[in-house]
Short mmCIF file of C-alpha atoms in Angstrom, two decimals:
data_model
loop_
_atom_site.label_atom_id
_atom_site.label_comp_id
_atom_site.label_asym_id
_atom_site.label_seq_id
_atom_site.Cartn_x
_atom_site.Cartn_y
_atom_site.Cartn_z
CA MET A 5 -97.83 -0.86 -166.44
CA GLN A 6 -95.05 1.62 -167.06
CA HIS A 7 -92.41 2.73 -164.57
CA ASP A 8 -91.35 6.28 -164.49
CA VAL A 9 -87.56 6.14 -164.72
CA SER A 10 -86.20 9.58 -165.31
CA PRO A 11 -82.55 10.44 -165.97
CA GLY A 12 -80.48 10.69 -162.80
CA ARG A 13 -83.01 8.87 -160.72
CA ARG A 14 -81.56 6.03 -158.57
CA SER A 15 -83.38 2.96 -157.39
CA ALA A 16 -83.78 2.80 -153.67
CA VAL A 17 -81.42 0.46 -151.71
CA PRO A 18 -82.57 -0.71 -148.32
CA PRO A 19 -80.46 0.90 -145.59
CA MET A 20 -79.87 -2.49 -143.90
CA ALA A 21 -78.34 -3.96 -147.10
CA THR A 22 -76.01 -0.99 -147.44
CA THR A 23 -74.86 -1.40 -143.85
CA GLN A 24 -74.27 -5.13 -144.30
CA HIS A 25 -72.17 -4.55 -147.45
CA ARG A 26 -70.10 -1.92 -145.69
CA LEU A 27 -69.50 -4.21 -142.71
CA ARG A 28 -68.50 -7.08 -145.03
CA ASP A 29 -66.04 -4.85 -146.87
CA ILE A 30 -64.51 -3.65 -143.61
CA VAL A 31 -64.07 -7.22 -142.32
CA PHE A 32 -62.51 -8.42 -145.56
CA THR A 33 -60.16 -5.44 -145.64
CA ILE A 34 -59.05 -6.03 -142.05
CA VAL A 35 -58.46 -9.72 -142.70
CA PHE A 36 -56.54 -8.96 -145.91
CA VAL A 37 -54.31 -6.33 -144.30
CA ALA A 38 -53.72 -8.50 -141.22
CA THR A 39 -52.75 -11.47 -143.41
CA LEU A 40 -50.28 -9.36 -145.39
CA ALA A 41 -48.84 -7.92 -142.18
CA ALA A 42 -48.42 -11.39 -140.65
CA LEU A 43 -46.74 -12.77 -143.79
CA GLY A 44 -44.45 -9.74 -143.92
CA ALA A 45 -43.56 -9.90 -140.23
CA ALA A 46 -42.67 -13.59 -140.60
CA ALA A 47 -39.81 -12.59 -142.91
CA PHE A 48 -37.94 -11.17 -139.91
CA ARG A 49 -38.19 -14.20 -137.62
CA PRO A 50 -34.85 -15.82 -136.65
CA ARG A 51 -33.75 -18.67 -138.94
CA THR A 52 -31.13 -21.37 -138.72
CA ASP A 53 -31.75 -22.90 -142.16
CA ARG A 54 -31.06 -20.49 -145.00
CA THR A 55 -31.29 -23.01 -147.84
CA LEU A 56 -34.05 -22.91 -150.45
CA ASP A 57 -34.09 -26.59 -151.41
CA ALA A 58 -36.57 -26.33 -154.26
CA GLU A 59 -34.43 -23.66 -155.92
CA ASN A 60 -31.05 -25.21 -155.07
CA ARG A 61 -29.69 -21.98 -153.59
CA THR A 62 -29.27 -20.08 -150.35
CA MET A 63 -31.36 -17.11 -149.31
CA ALA A 64 -30.19 -13.66 -150.28
CA PRO A 65 -28.63 -11.98 -147.21
CA TRP A 66 -30.14 -8.93 -145.55
CA PRO A 67 -28.29 -5.96 -147.07
CA ALA A 68 -26.12 -3.42 -145.34
CA LEU A 69 -27.28 0.21 -145.50
CA SER A 70 -24.35 1.18 -147.68
CA PRO A 71 -24.34 1.70 -150.61
CA LEU A 72 -27.76 3.27 -150.19
CA GLY A 73 -28.63 3.17 -153.89
CA ALA A 74 -28.39 -0.62 -154.05
CA TRP A 75 -30.24 -1.17 -150.77
CA PRO A 76 -33.89 -1.24 -152.01
CA ALA A 77 -33.32 -3.97 -154.60
CA ALA A 78 -31.18 -6.04 -152.21
CA PHE A 79 -33.76 -5.68 -149.43
CA GLU A 80 -36.55 -6.69 -151.80
CA GLN A 81 -34.69 -9.88 -152.78
CA ALA A 82 -33.91 -10.80 -149.15
CA PHE A 83 -37.50 -10.12 -148.12
CA ALA A 84 -38.88 -12.15 -151.04
CA ASP A 85 -36.79 -15.14 -149.92
CA ARG A 86 -38.24 -15.03 -146.39
CA PHE A 87 -41.87 -13.88 -146.30
CA GLY A 88 -44.30 -16.07 -144.39
CA ALA A 89 -45.77 -19.18 -146.02
CA ARG A 90 -43.43 -18.70 -148.98
CA ALA A 91 -42.58 -22.38 -149.21
CA ARG A 92 -46.22 -23.49 -149.12
CA LEU A 93 -47.35 -20.93 -151.67
CA LEU A 94 -44.51 -21.84 -154.01
CA GLN A 95 -45.25 -25.53 -153.52
CA LEU A 96 -48.88 -24.97 -154.53
CA HIS A 97 -47.85 -22.88 -157.53
CA ASN A 98 -45.24 -25.42 -158.68
CA ARG A 99 -47.63 -28.33 -158.25
CA VAL A 100 -50.18 -26.68 -160.53
CA GLN A 101 -47.46 -25.81 -163.07
CA VAL A 102 -46.04 -29.34 -163.15
CA ARG A 103 -49.24 -31.37 -162.99
CA ALA A 104 -51.45 -29.20 -165.17
CA PHE A 105 -48.97 -27.85 -167.71
CA GLY A 106 -45.83 -30.01 -167.43
CA VAL A 107 -43.68 -26.97 -166.65
CA PRO A 108 -40.98 -27.39 -163.93
CA ALA A 109 -39.99 -24.58 -161.58
CA SER A 110 -36.38 -24.59 -162.80
CA PRO A 111 -35.72 -23.66 -166.42
CA ASN A 112 -32.76 -26.05 -166.38
CA VAL A 113 -34.93 -29.16 -166.01
CA VAL A 114 -36.85 -30.93 -168.77
CA ILE A 115 -39.72 -33.32 -168.05
CA GLY A 116 -39.30 -36.28 -170.37
CA ARG A 117 -41.44 -39.30 -171.02
CA ASP A 118 -42.28 -42.07 -168.52
CA GLY A 119 -41.47 -39.86 -165.52
CA TRP A 120 -37.86 -39.24 -166.55
CA LEU A 121 -36.24 -35.87 -165.89
CA TYR A 122 -33.24 -34.38 -167.68
CA PHE A 123 -30.77 -31.64 -166.79
CA LEU A 124 -30.00 -28.87 -169.28
CA GLY A 125 -26.79 -27.97 -167.46
CA GLU A 126 -25.84 -25.42 -164.84
CA ASP A 127 -26.11 -22.63 -167.42
CA GLY A 128 -29.04 -24.19 -169.29
CA THR A 129 -27.01 -24.72 -172.49
CA ALA A 130 -25.10 -27.98 -171.95
CA PHE A 131 -27.89 -30.18 -173.32
CA ASP A 132 -28.03 -28.20 -176.56
CA ARG A 133 -24.24 -28.14 -176.81
CA TYR A 134 -23.31 -31.72 -175.93
CA TYR A 135 -26.38 -33.73 -176.91
CA ARG A 136 -28.51 -31.96 -179.51
CA GLY A 137 -25.70 -30.09 -181.24
CA THR A 138 -27.69 -26.91 -181.77
CA LEU A 139 -24.82 -24.98 -180.13
CA PRO A 140 -21.52 -25.69 -181.90
CA VAL A 141 -18.33 -26.97 -180.25
CA PRO A 142 -15.41 -26.12 -182.56
CA ASP A 143 -12.78 -28.78 -183.28
CA ALA A 144 -10.14 -26.44 -181.88
CA GLU A 145 -11.74 -26.57 -178.42
CA LEU A 146 -11.70 -30.37 -178.38
CA THR A 147 -8.12 -30.38 -179.61
CA ALA A 148 -7.24 -28.08 -176.70
CA VAL A 149 -8.78 -30.57 -174.24
CA VAL A 150 -6.70 -33.44 -175.64
CA ALA A 151 -3.60 -31.24 -175.54
CA GLU A 152 -4.27 -30.48 -171.86
CA PHE A 153 -4.65 -34.20 -171.10
CA ARG A 154 -1.30 -34.78 -172.84
CA ARG A 155 0.35 -32.02 -170.74
CA ARG A 156 -0.90 -33.68 -167.57
CA ALA A 157 0.18 -37.13 -168.73
CA ALA A 158 3.68 -35.86 -169.60
CA PHE A 159 4.10 -34.17 -166.21
CA LEU A 160 2.90 -37.23 -164.35
CA ALA A 161 5.08 -39.59 -166.40
CA GLY A 162 8.07 -37.45 -165.47
CA GLU A 163 7.16 -38.01 -161.82
CA GLY A 164 6.75 -41.76 -162.34
CA ILE A 165 2.96 -41.56 -161.95
CA ALA A 166 0.37 -43.29 -164.16
CA TYR A 167 -2.56 -41.32 -165.55
CA VAL A 168 -6.08 -42.45 -166.51
CA VAL A 169 -8.88 -40.26 -167.91
CA THR A 170 -12.58 -41.07 -168.04
CA VAL A 171 -15.76 -39.18 -168.96
CA ALA A 172 -19.04 -39.96 -167.20
CA PRO A 173 -21.75 -39.78 -169.88
CA ASP A 174 -24.70 -37.48 -169.35
CA LYS A 175 -27.98 -39.31 -168.79
CA SER A 176 -29.29 -38.21 -172.18
CA THR A 177 -26.39 -40.05 -173.86
CA ILE A 178 -27.38 -43.38 -172.28
CA TYR A 179 -31.16 -42.97 -171.93
CA ASP A 180 -32.21 -40.89 -174.92
CA GLU A 181 -35.39 -42.95 -175.40
CA HIS A 182 -37.11 -41.15 -172.50
CA LEU A 183 -36.40 -37.63 -173.76
CA PRO A 184 -39.34 -35.50 -174.92
CA ARG A 185 -40.10 -35.92 -178.61
CA TRP A 186 -38.82 -32.46 -179.53
CA ALA A 187 -35.34 -33.20 -178.09
CA THR A 188 -33.77 -34.66 -181.21
CA ARG A 189 -30.15 -34.46 -182.31
CA VAL A 190 -29.24 -32.23 -185.22
CA VAL A 191 -25.67 -33.58 -185.56
CA SER A 192 -24.47 -37.09 -186.32
CA ARG A 193 -21.38 -36.83 -184.08
CA THR A 194 -21.57 -35.35 -180.60
CA PRO A 195 -18.63 -33.50 -179.04
CA LEU A 196 -17.90 -36.60 -176.92
CA ASP A 197 -17.84 -38.76 -180.08
CA ARG A 198 -15.36 -36.37 -181.63
CA LEU A 199 -13.21 -36.11 -178.50
CA VAL A 200 -12.96 -39.89 -178.22
CA ASP A 201 -11.99 -40.09 -181.89
CA GLU A 202 -9.22 -37.58 -181.30
CA ILE A 203 -7.98 -39.38 -178.17
CA HIS A 204 -7.84 -42.66 -180.05
CA ALA A 205 -6.04 -41.00 -182.96
CA ASP A 206 -3.50 -39.55 -180.54
CA GLY A 207 -2.88 -42.97 -179.00
CA SER A 208 -0.84 -41.75 -176.03
CA LEU A 209 -3.54 -41.49 -173.37
CA ARG A 210 -5.13 -44.09 -171.13
CA PHE A 211 -8.81 -43.30 -171.65
CA VAL A 212 -11.86 -45.26 -170.43
CA ASP A 213 -14.94 -44.84 -172.63
CA LEU A 214 -17.86 -45.74 -170.36
CA ARG A 215 -20.67 -45.50 -172.92
CA ALA A 216 -20.59 -49.07 -174.25
CA PRO A 217 -20.45 -50.75 -170.80
CA LEU A 218 -23.31 -48.59 -169.52
CA ARG A 219 -25.47 -49.18 -172.61
CA ASP A 220 -24.88 -52.90 -172.31
CA ALA A 221 -25.72 -52.89 -168.59
CA LYS A 222 -28.93 -50.90 -169.08
CA THR A 223 -30.43 -53.85 -170.97
CA ARG A 224 -30.40 -55.72 -167.63
CA GLU A 225 -30.82 -53.01 -164.98
CA HIS A 226 -31.37 -49.29 -164.46
CA VAL A 227 -27.98 -47.58 -164.37
CA TYR A 228 -29.15 -43.95 -164.06
CA PHE A 229 -31.77 -42.39 -161.84
CA ALA A 230 -34.93 -41.25 -163.62
CA THR A 231 -35.33 -38.32 -161.20
CA ASP A 232 -31.69 -37.30 -160.81
CA SER A 233 -28.92 -36.00 -163.06
CA HIS A 234 -26.51 -38.75 -161.92
CA TRP A 235 -26.07 -42.46 -162.43
CA ASN A 236 -27.19 -44.66 -159.55
CA LEU A 237 -24.95 -47.04 -157.64
CA LEU A 238 -25.56 -49.76 -160.25
CA GLY A 239 -24.26 -47.44 -162.96
CA ALA A 240 -21.35 -46.36 -160.78
CA ALA A 241 -20.46 -50.04 -160.26
CA VAL A 242 -20.38 -50.56 -164.05
CA ALA A 243 -18.08 -47.54 -164.38
CA TYR A 244 -15.95 -48.79 -161.48
CA ARG A 245 -15.32 -52.17 -163.10
CA ALA A 246 -14.40 -50.60 -166.46
CA LEU A 247 -12.16 -48.03 -164.79
CA MET A 248 -10.36 -50.56 -162.61
CA ARG A 249 -9.52 -52.70 -165.64
CA GLU A 250 -7.54 -49.76 -167.04
CA VAL A 251 -6.07 -48.89 -163.63
CA SER A 252 -4.91 -52.50 -163.20
CA ASP A 253 -3.23 -52.39 -166.60
CA ALA A 254 -1.42 -49.22 -165.55
CA LEU A 255 -0.49 -50.63 -162.12
CA PRO A 256 0.50 -54.31 -162.43
CA SER A 257 0.53 -54.66 -158.62
CA LEU A 258 -3.28 -54.44 -158.71
CA ARG A 259 -3.83 -57.19 -161.27
CA GLY A 260 -5.96 -59.91 -159.77
CA ARG A 261 -6.42 -57.88 -156.57
CA THR A 262 -9.24 -55.53 -157.58
CA VAL A 263 -12.00 -55.54 -154.97
CA THR A 264 -15.44 -56.55 -156.22
CA ALA A 265 -18.07 -53.86 -155.72
CA ALA A 266 -20.53 -55.02 -153.04
CA LEU A 267 -24.01 -53.60 -153.61
CA PRO A 268 -26.60 -53.23 -150.84
CA PRO A 269 -29.94 -55.07 -150.94
CA TYR A 270 -33.05 -53.32 -152.28
CA VAL A 271 -36.21 -53.41 -150.15
CA PRO A 272 -39.34 -52.73 -152.26
CA GLY A 273 -41.52 -49.98 -150.87
CA VAL A 274 -38.82 -48.88 -148.44
CA ASP A 275 -35.93 -47.86 -150.69
CA VAL A 276 -37.52 -44.98 -152.59
CA TYR A 277 -35.62 -42.10 -154.15
CA SER A 278 -36.48 -38.63 -155.36
CA GLY A 279 -33.44 -36.96 -156.90
CA ASP A 280 -31.98 -33.53 -157.48
CA LEU A 281 -34.01 -32.93 -160.64
CA ALA A 282 -37.24 -33.90 -158.86
CA ARG A 283 -36.51 -31.19 -156.29
CA LEU A 284 -35.76 -28.65 -159.01
CA THR A 285 -39.18 -29.22 -160.58
CA GLY A 286 -40.64 -27.67 -157.43
CA ASP A 287 -42.99 -30.65 -157.07
CA PRO A 288 -40.81 -33.57 -155.90
CA ALA A 289 -43.87 -35.51 -154.72
CA SER A 290 -44.74 -36.09 -158.39
CA PHE A 291 -41.41 -37.78 -159.11
CA SER A 292 -40.04 -40.74 -157.18
CA GLU A 293 -38.59 -44.13 -158.09
CA PRO A 294 -37.23 -47.34 -156.55
CA ASP A 295 -33.68 -46.94 -155.24
CA LEU A 296 -32.46 -50.27 -156.56
CA ALA A 297 -29.00 -50.06 -154.96
CA PRO A 298 -29.23 -47.54 -152.12
CA LEU A 299 -25.99 -45.59 -151.76
CA GLY A 300 -27.16 -44.41 -148.35
CA LYS A 301 -26.84 -47.96 -147.01
CA VAL A 302 -23.24 -48.10 -148.21
CA LEU A 303 -22.35 -44.75 -146.65
CA ALA A 304 -24.11 -45.67 -143.41
CA ALA A 305 -21.89 -48.73 -142.90
CA PRO A 306 -18.27 -47.53 -143.26
CA HIS A 307 -17.11 -50.22 -140.80
CA SER A 308 -17.90 -52.85 -143.44
CA ARG A 309 -15.10 -51.59 -145.69
CA CYS A 310 -11.34 -51.45 -145.38
CA ALA A 311 -11.02 -47.88 -146.61
CA GLN A 312 -11.87 -45.32 -143.94
CA ARG A 313 -12.04 -41.56 -144.28
CA ILE A 314 -9.08 -40.03 -142.45
CA ASP A 315 -9.81 -36.30 -142.77
CA ASP A 316 -12.52 -34.18 -141.15
CA ALA A 317 -15.76 -35.24 -142.84
CA GLY A 318 -17.46 -31.99 -141.81
CA ARG A 319 -14.92 -29.75 -143.52
CA ASN A 320 -16.49 -29.88 -147.00
CA ASP A 321 -13.70 -27.99 -148.76
CA GLY A 322 -13.50 -30.18 -151.87
CA PHE A 323 -10.85 -32.58 -150.49
CA GLU A 324 -11.37 -36.07 -149.04
CA TRP A 325 -8.83 -38.68 -147.97
CA TYR A 326 -9.35 -42.41 -147.47
CA ALA A 327 -6.90 -45.06 -146.25
CA CYS A 328 -6.94 -48.86 -146.39
CA ASP A 329 -4.31 -50.84 -144.46
CA ARG A 330 -4.07 -53.84 -146.80
CA THR A 331 -0.45 -54.60 -147.58
CA GLY A 332 1.01 -53.62 -150.93
CA LEU A 333 -1.73 -51.34 -152.18
CA PRO A 334 -0.81 -48.31 -154.32
CA ARG A 335 -1.72 -44.67 -153.69
CA ALA A 336 -4.07 -42.55 -155.81
CA VAL A 337 -5.23 -39.00 -156.43
CA VAL A 338 -8.63 -38.67 -158.09
CA TYR A 339 -9.78 -35.42 -159.66
CA ARG A 340 -13.55 -35.66 -159.83
CA ASP A 341 -16.98 -34.04 -159.91
CA SER A 342 -20.30 -35.11 -158.37
CA MET A 343 -20.62 -38.14 -160.67
CA ALA A 344 -17.79 -39.77 -158.70
CA ILE A 345 -19.57 -39.59 -155.33
CA PRO A 346 -20.82 -43.23 -155.53
CA LEU A 347 -17.43 -44.26 -156.95
CA ILE A 348 -15.55 -43.14 -153.85
CA PRO A 349 -16.41 -46.09 -151.54
CA LEU A 350 -15.74 -48.51 -154.41
CA LEU A 351 -12.42 -47.11 -155.63
CA SER A 352 -11.00 -46.47 -152.17
CA GLU A 353 -10.86 -50.20 -151.36
CA ASN A 354 -8.02 -50.59 -153.88
CA PHE A 355 -5.61 -47.99 -152.51
CA SER A 356 -3.62 -47.60 -149.31
CA ARG A 357 -4.28 -43.86 -149.55
CA ALA A 358 -6.66 -42.10 -151.93
CA ALA A 359 -7.17 -38.35 -152.16
CA TYR A 360 -10.30 -37.05 -153.93
CA VAL A 361 -10.22 -33.50 -155.23
CA SER A 362 -13.40 -31.79 -156.39
CA SER A 363 -11.77 -29.84 -159.20
CA HIS A 364 -10.97 -30.07 -162.91
CA ARG A 365 -7.58 -28.36 -162.47
CA LEU A 366 -4.68 -30.69 -161.76
CA ASP A 367 -2.34 -29.14 -159.18
CA PRO A 368 1.31 -30.27 -159.55
CA ALA A 369 2.18 -29.20 -156.01
CA PHE A 370 -0.63 -31.23 -154.51
CA VAL A 371 0.27 -34.27 -156.60
CA ARG A 372 3.92 -34.06 -155.56
CA ARG A 373 2.92 -33.83 -151.94
CA GLU A 374 0.59 -36.84 -152.12
CA ARG A 375 3.12 -38.97 -154.07
CA PRO A 376 0.48 -41.18 -155.73
CA ASP A 377 1.15 -44.11 -158.00
CA ILE A 378 -1.73 -43.06 -160.24
CA VAL A 379 -3.86 -39.99 -160.96
CA ILE A 380 -7.42 -40.54 -162.21
CA ASP A 381 -9.18 -37.69 -164.01
CA GLU A 382 -12.98 -38.06 -164.01
CA LEU A 383 -15.33 -35.48 -165.51
CA VAL A 384 -18.97 -35.49 -166.55
CA GLU A 385 -19.81 -35.09 -170.22
CA ARG A 386 -21.38 -31.65 -169.81
CA SER A 387 -18.00 -30.44 -168.44
CA LEU A 388 -16.12 -31.76 -171.44
CA LEU A 389 -14.26 -28.50 -172.11
CA ALA A 390 -13.33 -27.87 -168.47
CA PRO A 391 -9.76 -29.26 -168.62
CA ALA A 392 -8.77 -26.76 -171.31
CA ALA A 393 -10.59 -23.97 -169.45
CA THR A 394 -8.73 -24.81 -166.21
CA PRO A 395 -5.25 -25.83 -167.38
CA MET A 396 -2.65 -27.32 -165.08
CA PRO A 397 -0.26 -24.64 -163.75
CA ASP A 398 3.34 -24.81 -164.91
CA PRO A 399 4.88 -27.68 -162.92
CA ALA A 400 8.23 -25.92 -162.81
CA GLY A 401 6.71 -23.14 -160.72
CA HIS A 402 4.81 -25.47 -158.35
CA ARG A 403 7.42 -27.57 -156.62
CA GLN A 404 6.28 -26.81 -153.07
CA GLY A 405 2.92 -28.17 -151.93
CA ALA A 406 0.93 -25.75 -149.81
CA ARG A 407 -1.48 -28.27 -148.29
#
């Protein structure tokens, strides 16, 4: 049986089906538009927390109307940071990216083997520069760092102050076995290797090389977090003991008086940690580990230590002061970065007054005001060139402390 289908002829569609399709489309459209409107309106609700934890930044501010030409782009960024359900949608997206493809939300994080995470540096180049060697560090830049250390040592010696320098190794230097297979070195000597060689050749600086003690300790215990860019309290305690040996040599009054680092107990299943790199993946639930020596327990019990913080803890301006009333203790100034956070409660027990400065630039005026017996310079490996980039001001022009 043949059907007569002529050009331009349409098959008949039941009127009821057409009506049902139109009603469905209208309902879906209304729901879609209402959802978009609700998500958009949520961007303008009052907020007290303006931090985007997964991205390690604060929200872009709502822009002023002037200049008008820059307003659309600034408004778009502020709106994008606030629209409704943003956190949940990003969480879902990041979870799929991490679990299905092994791609973290932050381009500065690398997912290694065995659940280990590594930091590429604040600018995303430090790992290639200081570990792999694919970005060169000229000898002249390392020589400039040693020269800056010598300048600081000479100034401090003229003031009757001892000086000790230490570098906190990046996690990749101590735990390279968990790196992804592509992350191989292309140089035989890293910039830190070369800097240490130059310091030893100079022979005038008190320098504490923490790599050997940490590598030895890691055969017995975890000394860095797998999910964080920092060492844990066990690693900080290793660094503390090595550092205090040099400090005691520089300050004979401390010999035999160094306080032993007391570590808090670990409770399996309770003390669990998910670090800064886990958050930067965008899927922190996929990365957690036992917190084998919980720093939080130390910080939560300041009454158990002699050294007490004596400035306003809520100020957060890069300066902290601690005091311990044991007789005969020296005074210290410590220039430091975030690696020294777990060192602070350990070091402070050995000084009658200790000032911690979150900076790589030594300030002669501040040092003269504090009148320490020793200055400790701590910097993380990925900031190896920072001392030369932030040189000490001329001490002759900084004889009056402003703080």
